Amino acid sequence: MIGRCLVSMSLVSMGLVAALDAQTAKLPRTADGHPDLQGFWTNATITPLERPRELGAKELFTPEEAAEDRKRALLPLPTAQRGGTEAHYEFTQFGLDRSQAQIAFSLRTSMIVGPEGRIPPLTPEAQQRNAERAARNKGHEFDGPENRGIQERCIVWGNEGPPMLPPGYNSFLQIVQTPAYVMIMQEMIHDARIIPLDGRPHMSQNVRRWLGDSQGRWEGDTLVVDTTNFTDQTNFRGSRENLHVVERFTRVDEDTIKYEFTVEDPTTWTRPWSAELPFVKDKGPIYEYACHEANYGMANNLKGARATEK
């Protein structure tokens, strides 16, 4: 009886492996044999970065629970109920409400993986750094453009990464792939990440970039991108120049890329943490995001501050 069970289990395992191999074999590939990641994709999602505390260690919804969650999340939200800077848009008027968008659905209860599903605590050093920065800025928030955040100044948006997170709207990106490079361009502010695949070392530590220095390599059918050399003004959830990001892009079927990342910064968090979300194929195209040209909010805010001072 035991022998029969073992044989049965072995056959099931072999069947699963064969099915996965068949699925992998059907993946679109480039001329050099690697999975083809090219095209237009969206990472718009209703999955939060951090898991709601009431869900505890529950990492996945059941299909039935996920269906209910999607139904609630895709109802258009009246402008009056929106918080933050989104309140100045009537999103549905411009086709920007998530109920009008292609959504990358998942059974996950949070993008962050693991039983806690939340960003680890800040180190004492990071807590002190944040407190000192807040004290320096207090009362000087609108002295000039240099006192505003880099996103508000149209330098770098948080969604561009790495790691790359959904921006809320305009959640589209384009991937172009050659044997030597991969290019990723996102619609929200439209910077292009050029990622070499030739095995070169990272830049010298005295060379710093807003988006870091990304170097890519293939591990089987997964594109792995390692990024270091961020600036001391990089601020991904409080991180600084010691941020280290490892991203993994795995095409799982015709319409989906599984995107995973792990971040660490020993001067910011007590431990590394990881997240996962899908990219879903979209028809495109990507439109120009004219951030500086339309950044009238910056000038108006500073004018208002000068008027208040008078």
CSV table of C-alpha atoms in Angstrom, one decimal:
chain,number,residue,atom,x,y,z
A,1,MET,CA,0.0,0.0,0.0
A,2,ILE,CA,2.8,2.4,0.9
A,3,GLY,CA,4.6,1.5,-2.3
A,4,ARG,CA,1.5,2.3,-4.3
A,5,CYS,CA,1.2,5.7,-2.6
A,6,LEU,CA,4.8,6.5,-3.2
A,7,VAL,CA,4.5,5.6,-6.9
A,8,SER,CA,1.2,7.6,-7.1
A,9,MET,CA,2.9,10.6,-5.5
A,10,SER,CA,5.9,10.3,-7.8
A,11,LEU,CA,3.6,10.2,-10.8
A,12,VAL,CA,1.8,13.3,-9.6
A,13,SER,CA,5.1,15.1,-9.1
A,14,MET,CA,6.3,14.1,-12.5
A,15,GLY,CA,3.1,15.3,-14.0
A,16,LEU,CA,3.4,18.7,-12.3
A,17,VAL,CA,7.0,19.1,-13.5
A,18,ALA,CA,6.0,18.1,-17.0
A,19,ALA,CA,3.2,20.6,-17.0
A,20,LEU,CA,5.5,23.4,-15.8
A,21,ASP,CA,8.1,22.4,-18.4
A,22,ALA,CA,5.5,22.5,-21.1
A,23,GLN,CA,4.4,26.0,-19.9
A,24,THR,CA,7.9,27.2,-19.8
A,25,ALA,CA,8.5,25.9,-23.3
A,26,LYS,CA,5.6,28.0,-24.6
A,27,LEU,CA,7.0,31.3,-23.3
A,28,PRO,CA,7.8,33.8,-26.0
A,29,ARG,CA,11.6,34.0,-26.4
A,30,THR,CA,14.1,36.3,-28.1
A,31,ALA,CA,16.5,35.1,-30.8
A,32,ASP,CA,19.2,34.4,-28.1
A,33,GLY,CA,16.8,32.0,-26.3
A,34,HIS,CA,15.9,34.1,-23.3
A,35,PRO,CA,12.3,34.8,-22.3
A,36,ASP,CA,11.0,37.8,-24.1
A,37,LEU,CA,10.0,40.5,-21.6
A,38,GLN,CA,9.3,43.1,-24.3
A,39,GLY,CA,6.2,45.1,-24.6
A,40,PHE,CA,3.8,47.3,-22.7
A,41,TRP,CA,2.9,46.2,-19.1
A,42,THR,CA,0.9,47.6,-16.2
A,43,ASN,CA,1.6,47.1,-12.5
A,44,ALA,CA,-1.7,48.8,-11.3
A,45,THR,CA,-3.0,46.8,-8.4
A,46,ILE,CA,-5.4,46.8,-5.5
A,47,THR,CA,-2.9,44.9,-3.3
A,48,PRO,CA,-1.4,47.2,-0.6
A,49,LEU,CA,2.3,47.2,0.0
A,50,GLU,CA,1.8,46.3,3.6
A,51,ARG,CA,-0.7,43.8,4.9
A,52,PRO,CA,-3.6,45.2,7.0
A,53,ARG,CA,-2.9,44.3,10.6
A,54,GLU,CA,-6.3,42.6,11.0
A,55,LEU,CA,-5.2,39.9,8.5
A,56,GLY,CA,-2.3,38.8,10.7
A,57,ALA,CA,0.0,36.2,9.0
A,58,LYS,CA,-2.5,35.5,6.2
A,59,GLU,CA,-0.5,35.9,3.0
A,60,LEU,CA,-3.1,34.8,0.5
A,61,PHE,CA,-6.8,35.3,0.0
A,62,THR,CA,-9.0,32.4,-1.2
A,63,PRO,CA,-10.4,32.9,-4.7
A,64,GLU,CA,-13.8,33.8,-3.2
A,65,GLU,CA,-12.3,36.3,-0.8
A,66,ALA,CA,-10.2,37.9,-3.6
A,67,ALA,CA,-13.3,38.2,-5.8
A,68,GLU,CA,-15.1,40.1,-3.0
A,69,ASP,CA,-12.1,42.3,-2.4
A,70,ARG,CA,-11.8,43.2,-6.1
A,71,LYS,CA,-15.5,44.0,-6.3
A,72,ARG,CA,-15.2,46.5,-3.4
A,73,ALA,CA,-11.9,48.0,-4.6
A,74,LEU,CA,-13.1,48.6,-8.2
A,75,LEU,CA,-16.0,50.8,-7.3
A,76,PRO,CA,-15.2,54.4,-8.4
A,77,LEU,CA,-14.4,56.6,-5.4
A,78,PRO,CA,-16.0,60.1,-5.3
A,79,THR,CA,-13.5,63.0,-5.3
A,80,ALA,CA,-14.7,64.1,-1.9
A,81,GLN,CA,-13.6,60.8,-0.3
A,82,ARG,CA,-10.1,60.9,-1.8
A,83,GLY,CA,-7.2,62.0,0.5
A,84,GLY,CA,-3.9,63.7,-0.1
A,85,THR,CA,-3.0,65.4,-3.4
A,86,GLU,CA,-5.5,63.2,-5.4
A,87,ALA,CA,-8.4,65.4,-4.3
A,88,HIS,CA,-7.7,67.9,-7.0
A,89,TYR,CA,-8.7,65.4,-9.7
A,90,GLU,CA,-12.0,64.0,-10.8
A,91,PHE,CA,-10.3,60.8,-11.8
A,92,THR,CA,-13.2,59.3,-13.8
A,93,GLN,CA,-13.4,62.4,-16.0
A,94,PHE,CA,-9.9,61.7,-17.3
A,95,GLY,CA,-10.0,57.9,-17.3
A,96,LEU,CA,-7.6,57.7,-14.4
A,97,ASP,CA,-9.8,55.9,-11.8
A,98,ARG,CA,-8.6,52.4,-11.1
A,99,SER,CA,-12.1,51.1,-12.0
A,100,GLN,CA,-11.3,52.2,-15.6
A,101,ALA,CA,-7.8,50.6,-15.7
A,102,GLN,CA,-6.3,47.3,-16.5
A,103,ILE,CA,-5.5,45.8,-13.1
A,104,ALA,CA,-2.8,43.3,-12.2
A,105,PHE,CA,-4.7,41.1,-9.8
A,106,SER,CA,-3.2,38.8,-7.3
A,107,LEU,CA,-4.4,36.6,-4.4
A,108,ARG,CA,-1.8,38.2,-2.2
A,109,THR,CA,-2.9,40.2,0.9
A,110,SER,CA,0.2,42.4,0.6
A,111,MET,CA,3.0,42.9,-1.8
A,112,ILE,CA,5.5,42.3,1.1
A,113,VAL,CA,6.0,38.6,1.5
A,114,GLY,CA,6.4,36.7,4.8
A,115,PRO,CA,4.3,36.2,7.9
A,116,GLU,CA,4.4,39.8,9.0
A,117,GLY,CA,3.8,41.4,5.6
A,118,ARG,CA,5.0,44.8,6.7
A,119,ILE,CA,8.2,46.9,6.4
A,120,PRO,CA,10.6,46.1,9.3
A,121,PRO,CA,11.2,48.6,12.0
A,122,LEU,CA,13.7,51.5,11.4
A,123,THR,CA,17.1,51.3,13.1
A,124,PRO,CA,17.8,53.7,15.9
A,125,GLU,CA,20.2,55.5,13.5
A,126,ALA,CA,17.4,56.0,10.9
A,127,GLN,CA,14.9,57.2,13.6
A,128,GLN,CA,17.4,59.8,14.7
A,129,ARG,CA,18.1,60.8,11.2
A,130,ASN,CA,14.5,61.3,10.4
A,131,ALA,CA,13.9,63.3,13.6
A,132,GLU,CA,16.8,65.6,12.9
A,133,ARG,CA,15.6,66.2,9.3
A,134,ALA,CA,12.1,67.0,10.5
A,135,ALA,CA,13.5,69.4,13.1
A,136,ARG,CA,15.7,71.2,10.4
A,137,ASN,CA,12.7,71.5,8.0
A,138,LYS,CA,10.2,72.7,10.6
A,139,GLY,CA,9.1,76.2,9.6
A,140,HIS,CA,11.1,76.1,6.4
A,141,GLU,CA,9.0,73.8,4.3
A,142,PHE,CA,8.2,76.4,1.7
A,143,ASP,CA,11.4,78.6,1.8
A,144,GLY,CA,12.2,77.5,-1.8
A,145,PRO,CA,12.0,74.6,-4.2
A,146,GLU,CA,15.1,73.0,-2.6
A,147,ASN,CA,13.0,72.5,0.6
A,148,ARG,CA,10.5,70.3,-1.3
A,149,GLY,CA,10.8,66.6,-1.9
A,150,ILE,CA,12.6,65.3,-5.0
A,151,GLN,CA,9.3,63.9,-6.4
A,152,GLU,CA,7.5,67.3,-6.1
A,153,ARG,CA,10.5,68.8,-7.9
A,154,CYS,CA,10.1,66.4,-10.8
A,155,ILE,CA,13.5,64.9,-10.3
A,156,VAL,CA,12.6,61.3,-9.4
A,157,TRP,CA,9.3,59.7,-8.6
A,158,GLY,CA,9.1,57.0,-6.0
A,159,ASN,CA,7.4,54.5,-8.4
A,160,GLU,CA,10.4,54.6,-10.8
A,161,GLY,CA,12.6,52.7,-8.3
A,162,PRO,CA,14.3,50.6,-8.1
A,163,PRO,CA,12.3,48.9,-6.7
A,164,MET,CA,9.4,49.7,-9.0
A,165,LEU,CA,6.0,50.1,-7.3
A,166,PRO,CA,2.6,51.1,-8.7
A,167,PRO,CA,2.2,54.9,-8.8
A,168,GLY,CA,-1.5,54.9,-8.4
A,169,TYR,CA,-2.3,56.0,-12.0
A,170,ASN,CA,-0.4,56.1,-15.2
A,171,SER,CA,0.9,52.7,-14.0
A,172,PHE,CA,2.3,51.6,-17.4
A,173,LEU,CA,5.8,50.7,-18.4
A,174,GLN,CA,7.6,49.5,-21.5
A,175,ILE,CA,10.4,47.0,-21.7
A,176,VAL,CA,12.8,46.8,-24.7
A,177,GLN,CA,15.3,43.9,-24.7
A,178,THR,CA,18.5,43.1,-26.6
A,179,PRO,CA,21.2,40.5,-25.9
A,180,ALA,CA,23.4,43.3,-24.3
A,181,TYR,CA,20.8,45.5,-22.6
A,182,VAL,CA,17.3,45.8,-21.1
A,183,MET,CA,15.5,49.1,-21.1
A,184,ILE,CA,12.6,49.9,-18.8
A,185,MET,CA,10.6,53.1,-19.2
A,186,GLN,CA,7.7,54.1,-17.1
A,187,GLU,CA,4.9,56.4,-18.1
A,188,MET,CA,4.9,58.3,-14.8
A,189,ILE,CA,7.8,60.8,-15.4
A,190,HIS,CA,9.2,58.6,-18.2
A,191,ASP,CA,12.8,58.1,-17.1
A,192,ALA,CA,14.5,55.1,-18.9
A,193,ARG,CA,16.5,52.6,-16.9
A,194,ILE,CA,19.3,51.2,-19.2
A,195,ILE,CA,20.5,47.9,-17.7
A,196,PRO,CA,23.6,46.2,-19.1
A,197,LEU,CA,23.7,42.4,-19.2
A,198,ASP,CA,27.4,41.9,-20.0
A,199,GLY,CA,28.7,41.1,-16.5
A,200,ARG,CA,30.5,44.4,-15.9
A,201,PRO,CA,31.1,45.4,-12.3
A,202,HIS,CA,29.3,48.1,-10.5
A,203,MET,CA,30.6,51.7,-10.8
A,204,SER,CA,33.0,53.0,-8.3
A,205,GLN,CA,31.4,53.9,-5.0
A,206,ASN,CA,32.2,57.6,-5.5
A,207,VAL,CA,29.8,57.7,-8.5
A,208,ARG,CA,26.2,58.1,-7.4
A,209,ARG,CA,23.0,58.2,-9.4
A,210,TRP,CA,19.4,59.0,-8.6
A,211,LEU,CA,18.2,55.6,-9.8
A,212,GLY,CA,21.4,53.8,-8.8
A,213,ASP,CA,23.7,51.7,-10.9
A,214,SER,CA,21.8,48.6,-12.2
A,215,GLN,CA,23.6,45.5,-13.6
A,216,GLY,CA,21.6,42.6,-14.9
A,217,ARG,CA,22.2,38.9,-15.5
A,218,TRP,CA,20.1,35.9,-16.5
A,219,GLU,CA,19.6,33.1,-13.9
A,220,GLY,CA,17.8,30.4,-16.0
A,221,ASP,CA,14.6,32.1,-17.3
A,222,THR,CA,14.7,34.9,-14.7
A,223,LEU,CA,16.3,38.3,-15.3
A,224,VAL,CA,18.0,39.4,-12.1
A,225,VAL,CA,18.9,43.1,-11.7
A,226,ASP,CA,21.3,44.2,-8.9
A,227,THR,CA,21.3,47.9,-8.1
A,228,THR,CA,23.7,49.9,-5.8
A,229,ASN,CA,25.3,53.4,-5.9
A,230,PHE,CA,22.3,55.5,-4.9
A,231,THR,CA,22.7,59.1,-3.9
A,232,ASP,CA,22.5,60.3,-0.3
A,233,GLN,CA,19.2,61.9,-1.1
A,234,THR,CA,17.6,58.7,-2.2
A,235,ASN,CA,14.6,58.1,-0.1
A,236,PHE,CA,12.8,54.8,-0.6
A,237,ARG,CA,10.8,54.5,2.5
A,238,GLY,CA,13.5,56.4,4.4
A,239,SER,CA,16.5,54.7,2.9
A,240,ARG,CA,19.7,56.5,1.9
A,241,GLU,CA,22.8,55.9,-0.2
A,242,ASN,CA,23.4,52.4,1.3
A,243,LEU,CA,20.3,51.1,-0.3
A,244,HIS,CA,20.8,47.8,-2.2
A,245,VAL,CA,18.0,46.4,-4.4
A,246,VAL,CA,17.8,43.0,-6.1
A,247,GLU,CA,15.0,42.6,-8.6
A,248,ARG,CA,13.8,39.5,-10.4
A,249,PHE,CA,11.7,39.4,-13.6
A,250,THR,CA,10.1,36.1,-14.5
A,251,ARG,CA,7.7,35.7,-17.4
A,252,VAL,CA,5.2,33.1,-16.2
A,253,ASP,CA,2.8,33.1,-19.1
A,254,GLU,CA,1.8,35.1,-22.3
A,255,ASP,CA,0.3,37.9,-20.3
A,256,THR,CA,2.2,38.0,-17.0
A,257,ILE,CA,5.6,38.8,-15.5
A,258,LYS,CA,6.2,38.0,-11.9
A,259,TYR,CA,8.2,40.9,-10.4
A,260,GLU,CA,10.0,40.3,-7.1
A,261,PHE,CA,12.4,42.5,-5.2
A,262,THR,CA,14.5,42.5,-2.0
A,263,VAL,CA,15.8,45.7,-0.4
A,264,GLU,CA,18.3,46.2,2.3
A,265,ASP,CA,19.9,49.2,4.0
A,266,PRO,CA,21.5,48.4,7.3
A,267,THR,CA,21.5,52.1,8.2
A,268,THR,CA,17.7,52.2,7.7
A,269,TRP,CA,15.9,48.9,8.5
A,270,THR,CA,16.6,46.2,11.1
A,271,ARG,CA,16.6,43.5,8.4
A,272,PRO,CA,16.1,43.1,4.6
A,273,TRP,CA,12.6,42.7,3.2
A,274,SER,CA,11.0,41.4,0.0
A,275,ALA,CA,7.9,41.9,-2.0
A,276,GLU,CA,6.2,40.5,-5.1
A,277,LEU,CA,3.6,41.7,-7.6
A,278,PRO,CA,2.6,40.9,-11.1
A,279,PHE,CA,3.0,42.9,-14.3
A,280,VAL,CA,0.1,42.3,-16.8
A,281,LYS,CA,0.4,42.9,-20.5
A,282,ASP,CA,-1.2,46.0,-21.9
A,283,LYS,CA,-1.8,47.3,-25.4
A,284,GLY,CA,0.0,50.6,-24.8
A,285,PRO,CA,1.1,53.1,-25.9
A,286,ILE,CA,2.9,55.1,-23.2
A,287,TYR,CA,2.3,58.8,-23.3
A,288,GLU,CA,4.6,61.7,-22.5
A,289,TYR,CA,4.4,62.7,-18.8
A,290,ALA,CA,5.4,66.4,-18.9
A,291,CYS,CA,6.2,66.9,-15.2
A,292,HIS,CA,8.3,70.0,-15.2
A,293,GLU,CA,6.3,71.7,-18.0
A,294,ALA,CA,3.1,71.3,-16.0
A,295,ASN,CA,4.4,71.7,-12.5
A,296,TYR,CA,2.4,74.9,-11.8
A,297,GLY,CA,1.7,73.6,-8.3
A,298,MET,CA,5.3,74.2,-7.2
A,299,ALA,CA,5.2,77.9,-8.2
A,300,ASN,CA,1.8,78.4,-6.7
A,301,ASN,CA,2.8,76.9,-3.4
A,302,LEU,CA,5.8,79.1,-3.1
A,303,LYS,CA,3.8,82.2,-4.1
A,304,GLY,CA,1.3,81.3,-1.4
A,305,ALA,CA,4.0,81.0,1.2
A,306,ARG,CA,5.4,84.4,0.2
A,307,ALA,CA,1.9,85.9,0.4
A,308,THR,CA,1.4,84.4,3.9
A,309,GLU,CA,4.7,85.9,5.1
A,310,LYS,CA,3.6,89.3,4.0
